[in-house]
Structures are given as C-alpha cells and as structure tokens.
PDB file of C-alpha atoms and ligand atoms in Angstrom:
ATOM      1  CA  MET A 177      40.745   7.684  -2.250  1.00 52.00           C
ATOM      2  CA  THR A 178      37.137   6.425  -3.809  1.00 62.00           C
ATOM      3  CA  SER A 179      34.540   8.572  -2.543  1.00 67.00           C
ATOM      4  CA  ALA A 180      30.886   6.693  -1.443  1.00 70.00           C
ATOM      5  CA  ASN A 181      28.215   6.740  -4.349  1.00 70.00           C
ATOM      6  CA  THR A 182      25.191   8.796  -3.434  1.00 65.00           C
ATOM      7  CA  ASP A 183      22.569   6.073  -4.698  1.00 61.00           C
ATOM      8  CA  LEU A 184      24.628   3.247  -3.690  1.00 59.00           C
ATOM      9  CA  LEU A 185      24.345   5.051  -0.014  1.00 63.00           C
ATOM     10  CA  LYS A 186      20.888   5.680   0.087  1.00 54.00           C
ATOM     11  CA  TRP A 187      19.936   2.072  -0.852  1.00 52.00           C
ATOM     12  CA  LEU A 188      22.380   0.537   1.719  1.00 50.00           C
ATOM     13  CA  ASN A 189      21.112   2.941   4.549  1.00 57.00           C
ATOM     14  CA  GLU A 190      17.282   1.741   3.747  1.00 50.00           C
ATOM     15  CA  CYS A 191      18.543  -2.277   3.527  1.00 40.00           C
ATOM     16  CA  LEU A 192      21.206  -1.084   7.251  1.00 45.00           C
ATOM     17  CA  ALA A 193      17.434  -0.056   8.448  1.00 46.00           C
ATOM     18  CA  ARG A 194      15.549  -3.167   7.425  1.00 41.00           C
ATOM     19  CA  GLY A 195      17.983  -5.277   9.254  1.00 42.00           C
ATOM     20  CA  HIS A 196      19.794  -6.508   6.303  1.00 42.00           C
ATOM     21  CA  SER A 197      23.845  -7.087   7.684  1.00 47.00           C
ATOM     22  CA  ALA A 198      26.472  -4.910   5.863  1.00 52.00           C
ATOM     23  CA  GLU A 199      28.166  -8.602   4.816  1.00 49.00           C
ATOM     24  CA  SER A 200      25.055  -9.556   2.848  1.00 47.00           C
ATOM     25  CA  LEU A 201      24.465  -5.506   1.198  1.00 45.00           C
ATOM     26  CA  THR A 202      28.217  -5.723  -0.009  1.00 54.00           C
ATOM     27  CA  ALA A 203      28.189  -9.121  -1.710  1.00 49.00           C
ATOM     28  CA  SER A 204      24.678  -8.185  -3.406  1.00 49.00           C
ATOM     29  CA  ALA A 205      26.484  -4.331  -4.199  1.00 53.00           C
ATOM     30  CA  LEU A 206      29.281  -6.495  -5.878  1.00 50.00           C
ATOM     31  CA  GLN A 207      27.158  -8.724  -7.667  1.00 50.00           C
ATOM     32  CA  SER A 208      25.253  -5.877  -9.025  1.00 59.00           C
ATOM     33  CA  GLY A 209      28.566  -5.283 -10.716  1.00 61.00           C
ATOM     34  CA  TRP A 210      29.694  -1.908  -8.744  1.00 62.00           C
ATOM     35  CA  HIS A 211      33.070  -1.421  -8.649  1.00 63.00           C
ATOM     36  CA  ALA A 212      34.863  -2.828  -5.057  1.00 61.00           C
ATOM     37  CA  ASP A 213      36.360   0.272  -4.052  1.00 65.00           C
ATOM     38  CA  VAL A 214      33.064   1.979  -4.496  1.00 65.00           C
ATOM     39  CA  VAL A 215      31.267  -0.300  -2.660  1.00 60.00           C
ATOM     40  CA  ARG A 216      34.008  -0.450   0.067  1.00 64.00           C
ATOM     41  CA  ALA A 217      33.713   3.465   0.675  1.00 63.00           C
ATOM     42  CA  THR A 218      30.095   3.504   0.649  1.00 65.00           C
ATOM     43  CA  VAL A 219      29.410   0.502   2.904  1.00 56.00           C
ATOM     44  CA  ALA A 220      32.191   2.191   5.617  1.00 60.00           C
ATOM     45  CA  GLU A 221      29.674   5.167   5.345  1.00 67.00           C
ATOM     46  CA  ALA A 222      26.536   3.470   5.626  1.00 62.00           C
ATOM     47  CA  VAL A 223      27.739   1.301   8.501  1.00 54.00           C
ATOM     48  CA  GLY A 224      29.424   4.462  10.510  1.00 52.00           C
ATOM     49  CA  SER A 225      26.382   6.345  10.242  1.00 46.00           C
ATOM     50  CA  GLU A 226      24.157   3.573  11.516  1.00 45.00           C
ATOM     51  CA  LEU A 227      26.321   2.588  14.475  1.00 41.00           C
ATOM     52  CA  VAL A 228      25.956   6.857  15.190  1.00 39.00           C
ATOM     53  CA  ALA A 229      22.500   6.581  14.859  1.00 41.00           C
ATOM     54  CA  ASN A 230      21.777   3.670  17.162  1.00 41.00           C
ATOM     55  CA  ARG A 231      23.895   4.964  19.448  1.00 39.00           C
ATOM     56  CA  SER A 232      22.028   7.859  20.441  1.00 37.00           C
ATOM     57  CA  GLY A 233      20.134   5.646  22.815  1.00 43.00           C
ATOM     58  CA  ALA A 234      22.758   3.865  24.501  1.00 49.00           C
ATOM     59  CA  ARG A 235      24.706   5.954  27.812  1.00 54.00           C
ATOM     60  CA  ALA A 236      28.115   6.588  27.482  1.00 61.00           C
ATOM     61  CA  GLY A 237      30.536   3.542  27.476  1.00 71.00           C
ATOM     62  CA  GLY A 238      27.409   1.898  26.117  1.00 83.00           C
ATOM     63  CA  SER A 239      26.815  -0.896  23.097  1.00 87.00           C
ATOM     64  CA  ALA A 240      24.417   0.035  20.344  1.00 95.00           C
ATOM     65  CA  VAL A 241      21.530  -1.440  20.866  1.00 97.00           C
ATOM     66  CA  PRO A 242      18.526  -2.874  18.496  1.00 98.00           C
ATOM     67  CA  GLU A 243      15.868  -0.026  18.551  1.00 98.00           C
ATOM     68  CA  PRO A 244      12.446   0.000  17.088  1.00 98.00           C
ATOM     69  CA  ASP A 245      11.896   3.466  15.464  1.00 97.00           C
ATOM     70  CA  LEU A 246       9.758   5.310  17.922  1.00 97.00           C
ATOM     71  CA  THR A 247      10.782   8.669  17.504  1.00 96.00           C
ATOM     72  CA  GLN A 248       7.178   9.881  15.874  1.00 96.00           C
ATOM     73  CA  ALA A 249       5.714   8.363  19.103  1.00 96.00           C
ATOM     74  CA  PRO A 250       3.807   5.746  16.143  1.00 97.00           C
ATOM     75  CA  THR A 251       0.815   3.680  17.569  1.00 98.00           C
ATOM     76  CA  PHE A 252       1.817   1.332  14.884  1.00 98.00           C
ATOM     77  CA  ILE A 253       4.779   0.029  13.034  1.00 98.00           C
ATOM     78  CA  GLN A 254       4.229  -1.305   9.519  1.00 98.00           C
ATOM     79  CA  THR A 255       6.400  -4.121   8.987  1.00 98.00           C
ATOM     80  CA  ALA A 256       6.481  -5.639   5.233  1.00 97.00           C
ATOM     81  CA  ASP A 257       4.455  -7.851   5.828  1.00 97.00           C
ATOM     82  CA  ARG A 258       2.696  -7.165   9.376  1.00 98.00           C
ATOM     83  CA  ARG A 259       1.115  -3.830  11.542  1.00 98.00           C
ATOM     84  CA  VAL A 260       2.591  -4.357  15.070  1.00 98.00           C
ATOM     85  CA  ASP A 261       0.913  -2.443  17.599  1.00 98.00           C
ATOM     86  CA  ILE A 262       2.866  -0.306  20.333  1.00 98.00           C
ATOM     87  CA  VAL A 263       1.402  -0.989  23.509  1.00 98.00           C
ATOM     88  CA  THR A 264       3.126   0.293  26.434  1.00 98.00           C
ATOM     89  CA  VAL A 265       7.223   1.831  26.279  1.00 98.00           C
ATOM     90  CA  VAL A 266       9.404   2.485  28.918  1.00 98.00           C
ATOM     91  CA  LYS A 267      12.343   4.755  28.218  1.00 97.00           C
ATOM     92  CA  HIS A 268      14.787   3.200  30.931  1.00 96.00           C
ATOM     93  CA  PRO A 269      15.209   0.416  31.265  1.00 97.00           C
ATOM     94  CA  ARG A 270      14.257   0.465  27.365  1.00 98.00           C
ATOM     95  CA  VAL A 271      10.697  -1.623  27.177  1.00 98.00           C
ATOM     96  CA  VAL A 272       8.316  -2.166  24.516  1.00 98.00           C
ATOM     97  CA  VAL A 273       5.134  -4.299  24.677  1.00 98.00           C
ATOM     98  CA  PHE A 274       3.914  -4.785  20.686  1.00 98.00           C
ATOM     99  CA  GLY A 275       0.970  -6.255  19.955  1.00 98.00           C
ATOM    100  CA  ASN A 276      -0.482  -8.071  17.146  1.00 98.00           C
ATOM    101  CA  LEU A 277       2.895  -9.536  16.785  1.00 98.00           C
ATOM    102  CA  LEU A 278       2.112 -12.753  14.955  1.00 98.00           C
ATOM    103  CA  SER A 279      -0.718 -14.360  14.232  1.00 98.00           C
ATOM    104  CA  ASP A 280      -2.681 -16.579  15.720  1.00 98.00           C
ATOM    105  CA  GLU A 281      -1.646 -19.470  12.690  1.00 98.00           C
ATOM    106  CA  GLU A 282       2.238 -18.422  13.467  1.00 98.00           C
ATOM    107  CA  CYS A 283       1.723 -19.316  17.171  1.00 98.00           C
ATOM    108  CA  GLU A 284       0.039 -22.902  16.332  1.00 98.00           C
ATOM    109  CA  SER A 285       2.983 -23.727  14.332  1.00 98.00           C
ATOM    110  CA  LEU A 286       5.884 -22.250  16.279  1.00 98.00           C
ATOM    111  CA  ILE A 287       3.762 -24.880  19.413  1.00 97.00           C
ATOM    112  CA  GLU A 288       3.557 -27.477  17.043  1.00 96.00           C
ATOM    113  CA  LEU A 289       6.835 -27.473  15.320  1.00 97.00           C
ATOM    114  CA  SER A 290       8.252 -27.386  18.977  1.00 96.00           C
ATOM    115  CA  GLN A 291       7.180 -30.006  20.188  1.00 92.00           C
ATOM    116  CA  PRO A 292       9.468 -33.420  18.859  1.00 91.00           C
ATOM    117  CA  LYS A 293      12.232 -31.314  20.423  1.00 90.00           C
ATOM    118  CA  LEU A 294      10.371 -29.837  23.830  1.00 87.00           C
ATOM    119  CA  ALA A 295      12.564 -30.978  27.109  1.00 68.00           C
ATOM    120  CA  ARG A 296      13.142 -29.799  30.398  1.00 56.00           C
ATOM    121  CA  SER A 297      14.816 -26.430  29.765  1.00 53.00           C
ATOM    122  CA  GLN A 298      18.370 -26.057  29.830  1.00 55.00           C
ATOM    123  CA  THR A 299      20.453 -22.821  30.919  1.00 57.00           C
ATOM    124  CA  VAL A 300      23.806 -21.838  29.845  1.00 58.00           C
ATOM    125  CA  ASP A 301      26.456 -22.751  32.524  1.00 58.00           C
ATOM    126  CA  ASN A 302      27.956 -19.476  33.328  1.00 59.00           C
ATOM    127  CA  LEU A 303      30.840 -21.904  34.868  1.00 57.00           C
ATOM    128  CA  THR A 304      31.435 -23.716  32.123  1.00 55.00           C
ATOM    129  CA  GLY A 305      29.546 -22.514  29.238  1.00 61.00           C
ATOM    130  CA  GLY A 306      28.233 -25.697  28.849  1.00 56.00           C
ATOM    131  CA  GLU A 307      24.414 -26.087  29.516  1.00 52.00           C
ATOM    132  CA  GLU A 308      22.316 -27.957  32.681  1.00 47.00           C
ATOM    133  CA  VAL A 309      19.214 -28.133  33.994  1.00 46.00           C
ATOM    134  CA  ASN A 310      18.139 -25.608  36.157  1.00 53.00           C
ATOM    135  CA  SER A 311      15.742 -25.016  38.949  1.00 56.00           C
ATOM    136  CA  ALA A 312      15.192 -21.264  38.513  1.00 63.00           C
ATOM    137  CA  ARG A 313      13.236 -22.296  35.078  1.00 69.00           C
ATOM    138  CA  THR A 314      10.911 -25.252  35.543  1.00 76.00           C
ATOM    139  CA  SER A 315       9.598 -24.268  31.935  1.00 79.00           C
ATOM    140  CA  ASP A 316      10.181 -27.515  28.984  1.00 89.00           C
ATOM    141  CA  GLY A 317      12.304 -25.889  26.404  1.00 92.00           C
ATOM    142  CA  MET A 318      14.025 -26.455  22.811  1.00 94.00           C
ATOM    143  CA  PHE A 319      15.635 -24.232  20.356  1.00 96.00           C
ATOM    144  CA  PHE A 320      15.207 -23.930  16.508  1.00 97.00           C
ATOM    145  CA  THR A 321      18.326 -22.907  14.278  1.00 97.00           C
ATOM    146  CA  ARG A 322      17.711 -19.617  12.651  1.00 97.00           C
ATOM    147  CA  ALA A 323      15.472 -19.622   9.924  1.00 97.00           C
ATOM    148  CA  GLU A 324      15.047 -23.593  10.336  1.00 97.00           C
ATOM    149  CA  ASN A 325      11.890 -23.483   8.654  1.00 98.00           C
ATOM    150  CA  PRO A 326       9.455 -21.045   6.915  1.00 98.00           C
ATOM    151  CA  VAL A 327       7.826 -19.934  10.070  1.00 98.00           C
ATOM    152  CA  VAL A 328      10.376 -19.106  11.762  1.00 98.00           C
ATOM    153  CA  GLU A 329      11.990 -17.467   8.934  1.00 98.00           C
ATOM    154  CA  ARG A 330       9.272 -15.107   8.969  1.00 98.00           C
ATOM    155  CA  VAL A 331       8.928 -14.195  12.317  1.00 98.00           C
ATOM    156  CA  GLU A 332      12.922 -13.686  12.375  1.00 98.00           C
ATOM    157  CA  LYS A 333      12.542 -11.249   9.725  1.00 98.00           C
ATOM    158  CA  ARG A 334      10.110  -9.241  11.238  1.00 98.00           C
ATOM    159  CA  LEU A 335      11.561  -8.815  14.173  1.00 98.00           C
ATOM    160  CA  ALA A 336      14.970  -7.878  12.091  1.00 98.00           C
ATOM    161  CA  GLU A 337      13.051  -4.859  10.571  1.00 98.00           C
ATOM    162  CA  LEU A 338      10.993  -4.089  13.781  1.00 98.00           C
ATOM    163  CA  LEU A 339      14.168  -4.002  15.934  1.00 98.00           C
ATOM    164  CA  LYS A 340      16.357  -2.626  12.995  1.00 98.00           C
ATOM    165  CA  TRP A 341      18.929  -5.574  13.980  1.00 98.00           C
ATOM    166  CA  PRO A 342      20.776  -7.554  11.527  1.00 98.00           C
ATOM    167  CA  PHE A 343      18.996 -10.561  10.880  1.00 97.00           C
ATOM    168  CA  GLU A 344      22.621 -12.323  11.546  1.00 97.00           C
ATOM    169  CA  ASN A 345      22.812 -11.272  15.078  1.00 98.00           C
ATOM    170  CA  GLY A 346      19.921 -13.185  16.275  1.00 98.00           C
ATOM    171  CA  GLU A 347      20.035 -16.317  17.932  1.00 98.00           C
ATOM    172  CA  GLY A 348      18.006 -19.140  17.025  1.00 97.00           C
ATOM    173  CA  LEU A 349      14.562 -18.959  18.212  1.00 98.00           C
ATOM    174  CA  GLN A 350      13.846 -20.697  21.893  1.00 97.00           C
ATOM    175  CA  VAL A 351       9.891 -22.126  22.825  1.00 97.00           C
ATOM    176  CA  LEU A 352       9.486 -22.461  26.366  1.00 95.00           C
ATOM    177  CA  ARG A 353       6.876 -24.188  27.152  1.00 95.00           C
ATOM    178  CA  TYR A 354       4.787 -23.684  31.435  1.00 94.00           C
ATOM    179  CA  ARG A 355       2.829 -25.785  32.386  1.00 92.00           C
ATOM    180  CA  MET A 356       1.259 -24.893  36.263  1.00 92.00           C
ATOM    181  CA  GLY A 357       3.425 -24.175  38.779  1.00 91.00           C
ATOM    182  CA  ALA A 358       6.300 -23.289  36.338  1.00 92.00           C
ATOM    183  CA  GLN A 359       8.007 -20.308  36.661  1.00 93.00           C
ATOM    184  CA  TYR A 360      11.081 -18.263  35.853  1.00 94.00           C
ATOM    185  CA  VAL A 361      12.871 -16.912  38.613  1.00 93.00           C
ATOM    186  CA  PRO A 362      14.082 -13.049  38.501  1.00 97.00           C
ATOM    187  CA  HIS A 363      17.455 -12.594  36.170  1.00 97.00           C
ATOM    188  CA  TYR A 364      19.503 -11.016  33.600  1.00 98.00           C
ATOM    189  CA  ASP A 365      19.746 -12.793  29.859  1.00 98.00           C
ATOM    190  CA  TYR A 366      23.359 -10.741  29.381  1.00 98.00           C
ATOM    191  CA  PHE A 367      26.208 -13.460  30.180  1.00 97.00           C
ATOM    192  CA  ASP A 368      27.885 -11.997  33.301  1.00 96.00           C
ATOM    193  CA  PRO A 369      31.486 -10.777  32.869  1.00 95.00           C
ATOM    194  CA  ALA A 370      32.700 -11.974  35.705  1.00 95.00           C
ATOM    195  CA  GLN A 371      32.058 -15.900  35.635  1.00 93.00           C
ATOM    196  CA  PRO A 372      34.814 -17.997  33.809  1.00 92.00           C
ATOM    197  CA  GLY A 373      32.052 -19.515  31.515  1.00 95.00           C
ATOM    198  CA  THR A 374      31.367 -16.206  29.730  1.00 96.00           C
ATOM    199  CA  ALA A 375      34.765 -15.849  27.921  1.00 95.00           C
ATOM    200  CA  LYS A 376      33.993 -18.701  25.610  1.00 95.00           C
ATOM    201  CA  ILE A 377      29.781 -17.901  25.370  1.00 95.00           C
ATOM    202  CA  VAL A 378      30.802 -14.366  23.872  1.00 96.00           C
ATOM    203  CA  GLN A 379      33.352 -15.567  21.080  1.00 94.00           C
ATOM    204  CA  ARG A 380      29.971 -16.441  19.491  1.00 92.00           C
ATOM    205  CA  GLY A 381      28.306 -13.180  17.874  1.00 96.00           C
ATOM    206  CA  GLY A 382      29.777 -10.915  21.520  1.00 97.00           C
ATOM    207  CA  GLN A 383      27.316 -10.018  24.530  1.00 97.00           C
ATOM    208  CA  ARG A 384      23.683 -10.428  24.089  1.00 98.00           C
ATOM    209  CA  VAL A 385      22.018  -6.846  23.681  1.00 98.00           C
ATOM    210  CA  ALA A 386      18.412  -7.207  24.294  1.00 98.00           C
ATOM    211  CA  THR A 387      15.705 -10.152  24.174  1.00 98.00           C
ATOM    212  CA  ILE A 388      12.266 -10.153  22.977  1.00 98.00           C
ATOM    213  CA  VAL A 389       9.654 -12.815  24.443  1.00 98.00           C
ATOM    214  CA  MET A 390       6.902 -13.245  22.333  1.00 98.00           C
ATOM    215  CA  TYR A 391       3.715 -14.898  23.709  1.00 98.00           C
ATOM    216  CA  LEU A 392       2.363 -18.039  21.922  1.00 98.00           C
ATOM    217  CA  ARG A 393      -0.672 -19.244  24.379  1.00 98.00           C
ATOM    218  CA  THR A 394      -2.099 -17.298  26.891  1.00 98.00           C
ATOM    219  CA  PRO A 395      -2.281 -19.311  30.344  1.00 98.00           C
ATOM    220  CA  GLU A 396      -5.897 -18.766  31.975  1.00 98.00           C
ATOM    221  CA  ARG A 397      -3.778 -17.276  35.346  1.00 98.00           C
ATOM    222  CA  GLY A 398      -0.641 -16.153  36.195  1.00 97.00           C
ATOM    223  CA  GLY A 399       2.645 -16.504  34.223  1.00 97.00           C
ATOM    224  CA  ALA A 400       3.163 -12.641  33.761  1.00 98.00           C
ATOM    225  CA  THR A 401       6.619 -11.498  32.642  1.00 98.00           C
ATOM    226  CA  ILE A 402       7.855  -9.088  35.442  1.00 98.00           C
ATOM    227  CA  PHE A 403      10.802  -6.388  35.582  1.00 98.00           C
ATOM    228  CA  PRO A 404      10.783  -6.073  39.591  1.00 98.00           C
ATOM    229  CA  ASP A 405      13.122  -2.885  39.427  1.00 97.00           C
ATOM    230  CA  ILE A 406      10.404  -0.635  37.915  1.00 98.00           C
ATOM    231  CA  GLY A 407       7.228  -2.903  39.377  1.00 98.00           C
ATOM    232  CA  LEU A 408       6.186  -3.618  35.810  1.00 98.00           C
ATOM    233  CA  GLU A 409       3.897  -6.895  34.829  1.00 98.00           C
ATOM    234  CA  VAL A 410       3.396  -8.004  31.357  1.00 98.00           C
ATOM    235  CA  GLN A 411       0.395  -9.869  30.850  1.00 98.00           C
ATOM    236  CA  PRO A 412       1.242 -13.328  28.325  1.00 98.00           C
ATOM    237  CA  VAL A 413      -1.221 -12.488  25.539  1.00 98.00           C
ATOM    238  CA  LYS A 414      -1.105 -14.349  22.723  1.00 98.00           C
ATOM    239  CA  GLY A 415       0.673 -12.665  19.610  1.00 98.00           C
ATOM    240  CA  SER A 416       1.868 -10.118  21.575  1.00 98.00           C
ATOM    241  CA  GLY A 417       5.544  -9.741  22.589  1.00 98.00           C
ATOM    242  CA  VAL A 418       7.730  -8.006  25.191  1.00 98.00           C
ATOM    243  CA  PHE A 419      11.185  -6.059  24.054  1.00 98.00           C
ATOM    244  CA  PHE A 420      13.755  -4.655  26.422  1.00 98.00           C
ATOM    245  CA  SER A 421      17.775  -3.802  25.615  1.00 98.00           C
ATOM    246  CA  TYR A 422      20.709  -3.822  27.560  1.00 98.00           C
ATOM    247  CA  ASP A 423      23.744  -2.032  26.457  1.00 96.00           C
ATOM    248  CA  ARG A 424      26.025  -3.387  28.703  1.00 97.00           C
ATOM    249  CA  PRO A 425      25.991  -6.778  31.023  1.00 97.00           C
ATOM    250  CA  HIS A 426      25.211  -4.561  34.109  1.00 97.00           C
ATOM    251  CA  PRO A 427      22.321  -4.521  37.231  1.00 97.00           C
ATOM    252  CA  ASP A 428      22.214  -0.769  36.383  1.00 95.00           C
ATOM    253  CA  THR A 429      20.221  -1.113  32.902  1.00 97.00           C
ATOM    254  CA  LYS A 430      17.196  -2.459  35.205  1.00 98.00           C
ATOM    255  CA  THR A 431      17.212  -5.698  32.955  1.00 98.00           C
ATOM    256  CA  LEU A 432      16.062  -8.278  35.783  1.00 98.00           C
ATOM    257  CA  HIS A 433      13.045 -10.076  34.798  1.00 98.00           C
ATOM    258  CA  GLY A 434      11.357 -12.770  35.516  1.00 98.00           C
ATOM    259  CA  GLY A 435       8.003 -15.197  34.492  1.00 97.00           C
ATOM    260  CA  THR A 436       6.212 -15.297  37.139  1.00 96.00           C
ATOM    261  CA  PRO A 437       4.590 -19.287  38.127  1.00 94.00           C
ATOM    262  CA  VAL A 438       1.464 -20.264  36.116  1.00 95.00           C
ATOM    263  CA  THR A 439      -1.586 -20.588  38.099  1.00 95.00           C
ATOM    264  CA  LEU A 440      -4.074 -22.355  35.774  1.00 97.00           C
ATOM    265  CA  GLY A 441      -4.129 -23.480  31.938  1.00 96.00           C
ATOM    266  CA  GLU A 442      -0.189 -23.194  30.281  1.00 96.00           C
ATOM    267  CA  LYS A 443       1.853 -20.403  28.719  1.00 97.00           C
ATOM    268  CA  TYR A 444       4.195 -21.060  25.690  1.00 98.00           C
ATOM    269  CA  VAL A 445       6.654 -18.489  24.395  1.00 98.00           C
ATOM    270  CA  ALA A 446       8.965 -17.942  22.140  1.00 98.00           C
ATOM    271  CA  THR A 447      11.848 -15.688  22.886  1.00 98.00           C
ATOM    272  CA  LYS A 448      14.773 -14.066  20.722  1.00 98.00           C
ATOM    273  CA  TRP A 449      18.126 -13.139  21.781  1.00 98.00           C
ATOM    274  CA  LEU A 450      19.670 -10.720  19.979  1.00 98.00           C
ATOM    275  CA  ARG A 451      23.863 -10.576  19.974  1.00 98.00           C
ATOM    276  CA  GLU A 452      25.896  -7.363  19.097  1.00 97.00           C
ATOM    277  CA  GLY A 453      27.537  -9.482  16.113  1.00 97.00           C
ATOM    278  CA  GLU A 454      26.710 -11.695  13.494  1.00 97.00           C
ATOM    279  CA  PHE A 455      25.886 -15.197  15.712  1.00 96.00           C
ATOM    280  CA  ILE A 456      27.487 -18.349  13.681  1.00 90.00           C
TER     281      ILE A 456
HETATM  282  O1  LIG B 504       8.588 -16.606  30.161  1.00 82.36           O
HETATM  283  C1  LIG B 504       8.336 -15.493  30.300  1.00 82.36           C
HETATM  284  O2  LIG B 504       8.162 -14.704  30.716  1.00 82.36           O
HETATM  285  C2  LIG B 504      10.074 -15.342  30.713  1.00 82.36           C
HETATM  286  C3  LIG B 504      10.589 -14.226  31.615  1.00 82.36           C
HETATM  287  C4  LIG B 504      12.286 -14.027  31.990  1.00 82.36           C
HETATM  288  C5  LIG B 504      10.908 -15.300  29.558  1.00 82.36           C
HETATM  289  C6  LIG B 504      12.611 -15.667  30.237  1.00 82.36           C
HETATM  290  N1  LIG B 504      13.038 -14.262  31.013  1.00 82.36           N
HETATM  291  C7  LIG B 504      13.712 -15.843  28.513  1.00 82.36           C
HETATM  292  O3  LIG B 504      12.829 -16.206  27.640  1.00 82.36           O
HETATM  293  O4  LIG B 504      14.788 -14.633  28.808  1.00 82.36           O
HETATM  294 ZN1  LIG B 505      14.959 -14.133  30.579  1.00 82.36          ZN
END
C-alpha cells in the first residue's frame, strides 16, 4: 500500500484548514505532478484527521460542524484579507459574534447588487420542497449564486477560512431587507427531518449545519437577532455578524432564533447557510 507523503500532508492540512475542498486539493496535487497513489493516500489521511479535529466540537452522534479556531481564546482572527474581531462567544449552542467582519464598502456593494432581484422573501416549503411566500418572514429577499460577483466571492472565501469549512459547502448568499415592522419569527435553520420535502432538499449537499447572519445596514431601533432558549440578543450592527452551528437537526441544539421587528429605520442582512457536503 502506498503511504502518505509528509510534505504533501502538511500542505493539505493547511489548505483544508483554510477551507479548500479535498476535491480541489486533489486536482491541484495531481496537476503539480504528484503520483496519483500518493495523492490518494495523503488526501485520505488529511481528510480523516480533519474530520476528527472538527468532531471535537460535536457531541456523540452529531455531525462535524464549521467552527472558528477559538482554542487560544483569541480576541481576533486574522484571515487572508481581514482582521475579524471576536466579540461574544457562547459554548452551547455554539454562537460566535464577529465584529469587523465586512467593510462598509462590502456592505454597501452587497445592498446595491441585491436591488434588482429583491422581491418578497420566500422560504423553503417543507411539504413540497419548493418555495413559498411566508408570513413568518415579512422581509424582502434574494439569493446570489456562489461567487456570483467579486464582492460575494471575497466574502464567501473569508467565511470559508474563518469557519474552517469548504467554500463549496456554502449555499449562495441570501440578502434580506427588513422595512419598518418587518420581522422573522423564531425558527430553526436546519430542515426538519419529519417533513416530507426534506429528503429532496438534502439531496443538494446534505443538511444545513451552520448559519452566519451578517449585518449590512443598522436600523435605528429593533431588528436584533434573538436566541430565545438562551436569552441572547445580538444587536444588528453594520459590518458585524452572528455565527451559530447545529450538529443535528433537533431542537436540543438550542438554535431557535428569530429577528425582532424593526421599529425604526431599515435593516439589511446577508445570510450564509453551510451544508454538510458540497452544495451544487
Ligand atoms: O435577520 C435576522 O436577524 C435573522 C434572524 C433569523 C435572519 C435569519 N434568521 C435567517 O436568515 O435565517
Ligand atoms: Zn434563521
């Protein structure tokens, strides 16, 4: 049996930690001239150890989940292009509030680029697996495809690195606009396994395992993201974001969350949902 190569293993581990997928790294290694058997053995070893590392945050029976590296209790994480602040950390549910996640220019570009497609928000219909207008969410929304434009791609790459989760496992970025009075009643972001439409939805990349809601415009009043099970309220401050993960599609993850009504001004967010596997 061919064994793993130490240099290649080191490089693979670094790239996986930055959010690159095993598939794209395999292709790069082959292109650089590594022997296919060596690549296969080394990727298998790197992916195996990555799953073990990621699983340390998951509970028995749960999936591996995205997780920023907070092992040294850092006050910030330096990504390739931005120093992101760690503002608040909760262990269970895993919630991390990031400051300085997006620049003002990125927030404004995302709002501007979303305008042509903004329409009354739709949520996935659990019964049919299709989409429907939902009275529980009174915002307007649209989806970008992954890497649809350079700003979206830059933000998505930053998130992959920050959360140590493959870029390819992310759904397209969603932008939501909440006008005065608009809200998002408390819900879970995972797909309910008891619903008949879920089987179809999870064919594309598996379950959702984490969410990051990024604030693009600060309303003057209201619009907090709330976690009723733990009494947490995150203020929607432009450029910051709230991340939370759920290692199983179950209320015991305590990830019930909602957006309180905007009572003055207007709130914009961009939400990124992360799947277990590649979202095609
Ligand atoms: O905009 C929010 O605060 C919010 C709250 C709950 C967004 C989402 N959920 C979401 O996009 O899933
Ligand atoms: Zn949500």
